[in-house]
Amino acid sequence: MNKLFKHLLTIVLFCHAFQTNAQEWESYVPFYSKGLWGYSDTSGKIKVKPFSRNMLDFFDEYGFAKITDSTGKIGLINTTLKVIVKPKYKDIRVVHGYYIVTENTESNYELLNTSGVPLLPASYEKIEFTEFKSRYVFVYDWDRSIKVYLQDFKTGKLNKIRTYEEANEIKFKESFDFVLNNQYYVIYFNDRTKETYNLVTGKVKDGNYENDDLIGRGDPWGIGNADDSPPVPSMGRDKHNFDSSRYVSKPLLNSSIRVESAQPCYYNPGLSKVKVNGKWGIMSQNRRVIVPIIYDTILMEHYYGYYYSSDYDRRTLLWICKKDGKLGMLSTDSSLNVPFIYNSLMMFGAEYFLSKTADGYGVVNVYGKVLVPNEVDSFKYASGGLDWHRCNNELILFAVKDNRYALYGTSGRKTAYDFDKLDDLTLEYAEGWFSYHEALVLKNGGYYGFAFCNNGGFILVPCEFSDYYNCNKQIGSKHFLRVKTSDGVWIVIDDTGRQYIN
């Protein structure tokens, strides 16, 4: 028992050391200097002196990094900087930390162990793995069969445990009890039949098992499925007191005064747009005047604040009104009072308005604060709506003049009309669902630059690179791109604008 405990302790310590080592290398950034590649940390401090003429990539979670030669062929190194796979492949991926899958220029796949030694004798149409059980390997062979292999971790060899002849596709089922050896998969055969199997035992699953197609995956035979998505529910209106105490301080319209026209407000049917003596205002059901009846027109209503409240009578509404030929805005609770100086107002982004005066376009928010002065000839539109980009609590809009673009931020920052093209760039996903880090790609005369978003707003990187691609890599709070310098060298930059080059 004591020997067993020591053996287990040795394994635990080894795994911890390997994990720590891999994590350290995973935080290194490829660094270029005078024709050679090495590694630095995110501050640019050299950690591995440049040594390789092959371009180095970031290390993965298992302690491997791709290398690329001058012809674009890919190989692999480990944290000892030993070349595990020579650069001669179209692509390489490391799976579960146990396997290396290589793809050659003919899109054939080979399987190697982490020392670069072949685990299977030939190349194959496709090689797949389960998400949870790393010992199992599924091989699509050229003879139209799918073979299942099980790795013996003691010897490192793969043993074939079953073969499915005339098999077309395999789909793995989501499972929460895979630890109990109950993960299943479906084999689709060429005769359009299918069977469900247990991953470990290989036995056919009980035919009463429901929903044996992987949710979200398409029909491998291309037959297609009907769209059975549920209809979107309509927005109902709960019962509430239209004449609440909220408006008791508002003046009453004398009962002797005739209301010429009344139109219920969409967002609060307890309020109405009313016309009296040719002028318009807002009135409650018990004739309390919410907005003075002095305006030529009430063009549009919006609500802001308390967005998710089901009590329509408590929502804060605002109205775009016209008086003496100019537009302004008023709100239910008097928190907003935008002066009547605008030729047009258009809401976007839930709390902003694109405004226009004789001097040009600008931006004002729902609180009446001018965020972009009215000096812009035109803004960029996309898909029928105003095109804009969010950076934390700031919006970036794209001004257009003579087919050139400038960036205007709602924080007051702006650029000259330096760009002939703009594109969005989504970087690596951050923590949390639907949480991601974005950037802008700027182009000028065939060269690319970037606007990276950070806590202080956008960081502008000049248009001086002939090409770029996303690394899909995040270290701490930093995200990374590969960019091609004007002399043809691919280097790494991060979202602070730092270039990892000497």
Coordinates of N, CA, C and O in Angstrom, one line a residue, residues 46 51 91-92 101 108 113 124 157 161 184 199 234 242 269 277 282 296 299 331 344 385 393 418 428 469 489 493:
I46 N 12.3 39.1 -23.5 CA 12.7 37.8 -24.2 C 12.7 36.7 -23.1 O 13.4 36.8 -22.1
F51 N 15.8 31.7 -32.2 CA 16.7 30.5 -32.6 C 16.2 29.8 -33.9 O 17.0 29.1 -34.5
D91 N -1.9 21.2 -42.3 CA -2.4 21.6 -41.0 C -2.0 20.5 -40.0 O -1.8 19.3 -40.4
I92 N -2.0 20.9 -38.7 CA -1.7 20.0 -37.6 C -2.6 20.4 -36.5 O -2.8 21.5 -36.2
V101 N -2.9 15.0 -35.1 CA -3.5 14.7 -36.4 C -2.9 15.6 -37.4 O -2.9 16.8 -37.2
N108 N -5.7 14.4 -46.8 CA -5.7 13.1 -46.1 C -5.1 13.3 -44.7 O -4.2 14.1 -44.5
N113 N 1.6 9.8 -32.4 CA 1.6 10.1 -30.9 C 2.3 11.4 -30.6 O 2.8 12.1 -31.6
Y124 N -5.9 8.7 -44.0 CA -7.3 8.3 -43.9 C -8.2 9.5 -44.4 O -7.7 10.7 -44.4
K157 N -0.1 1.8 -27.9 CA -0.6 1.3 -29.1 C -2.1 1.5 -29.2 O -2.8 1.5 -28.2
I161 N -11.1 -2.2 -32.1 CA -12.1 -2.9 -31.3 C -13.4 -3.2 -32.1 O -14.2 -4.1 -31.7
Y184 N -23.0 7.6 -25.8 CA -23.5 6.9 -27.0 C -23.2 7.7 -28.3 O -22.9 8.9 -28.3
L199 N -20.5 3.6 -26.4 CA -19.1 3.9 -26.7 C -18.2 2.8 -26.2 O -17.3 2.3 -26.9
S234 N -46.2 37.1 -28.6 CA -46.5 38.5 -28.8 C -46.4 39.2 -27.4 O -46.5 38.6 -26.4
F242 N -54.2 52.7 -15.0 CA -53.7 53.7 -16.0 C -53.5 55.1 -15.3 O -52.7 55.9 -15.7
P269 N -50.7 52.3 -23.0 CA -52.1 52.7 -23.5 C -52.9 53.5 -22.5 O -54.0 53.9 -22.8
N277 N -57.3 72.4 -29.9 CA -57.1 73.7 -30.6 C -55.9 73.6 -31.6 O -55.1 74.6 -31.7
I282 N -49.6 65.2 -24.5 CA -49.9 63.9 -23.9 C -50.7 64.0 -22.7 O -50.4 64.9 -21.8
D296 N -46.7 71.3 -32.5 CA -47.3 71.2 -33.8 C -47.6 69.7 -34.1 O -48.6 69.4 -34.7
L299 N -44.2 63.2 -33.2 CA -43.8 62.3 -34.3 C -43.6 60.9 -33.8 O -44.0 59.9 -34.5
S331 N -39.9 64.0 -21.9 CA -40.1 62.7 -21.3 C -41.3 62.8 -20.3 O -41.7 63.9 -19.9
S344 N -33.9 66.9 -37.8 CA -34.4 65.5 -37.7 C -33.7 64.9 -36.5 O -32.6 65.3 -36.1
G385 N -29.7 50.3 -41.7 CA -29.6 51.0 -40.4 C -28.3 51.7 -40.2 O -27.3 51.4 -41.0
N393 N -18.6 51.5 -22.8 CA -19.7 52.4 -22.7 C -19.8 53.5 -23.8 O -20.5 54.4 -23.7
D418 N -9.2 59.3 -42.8 CA -8.0 58.6 -43.2 C -8.2 57.3 -43.8 O -7.2 56.6 -44.2
E428 N -10.8 36.8 -29.8 CA -11.1 35.6 -29.0 C -12.2 35.9 -28.0 O -12.4 36.9 -27.5
Y469 N -4.2 38.3 -40.1 CA -5.2 37.3 -39.7 C -5.3 37.2 -38.2 O -4.3 37.5 -37.5
V489 N 7.3 40.3 -43.8 CA 7.5 39.4 -42.6 C 6.2 39.4 -41.8 O 5.6 40.4 -41.5
I493 N 1.2 41.2 -33.2 CA 0.9 42.4 -32.5 C -0.3 42.1 -31.5 O -1.0 41.1 -31.7

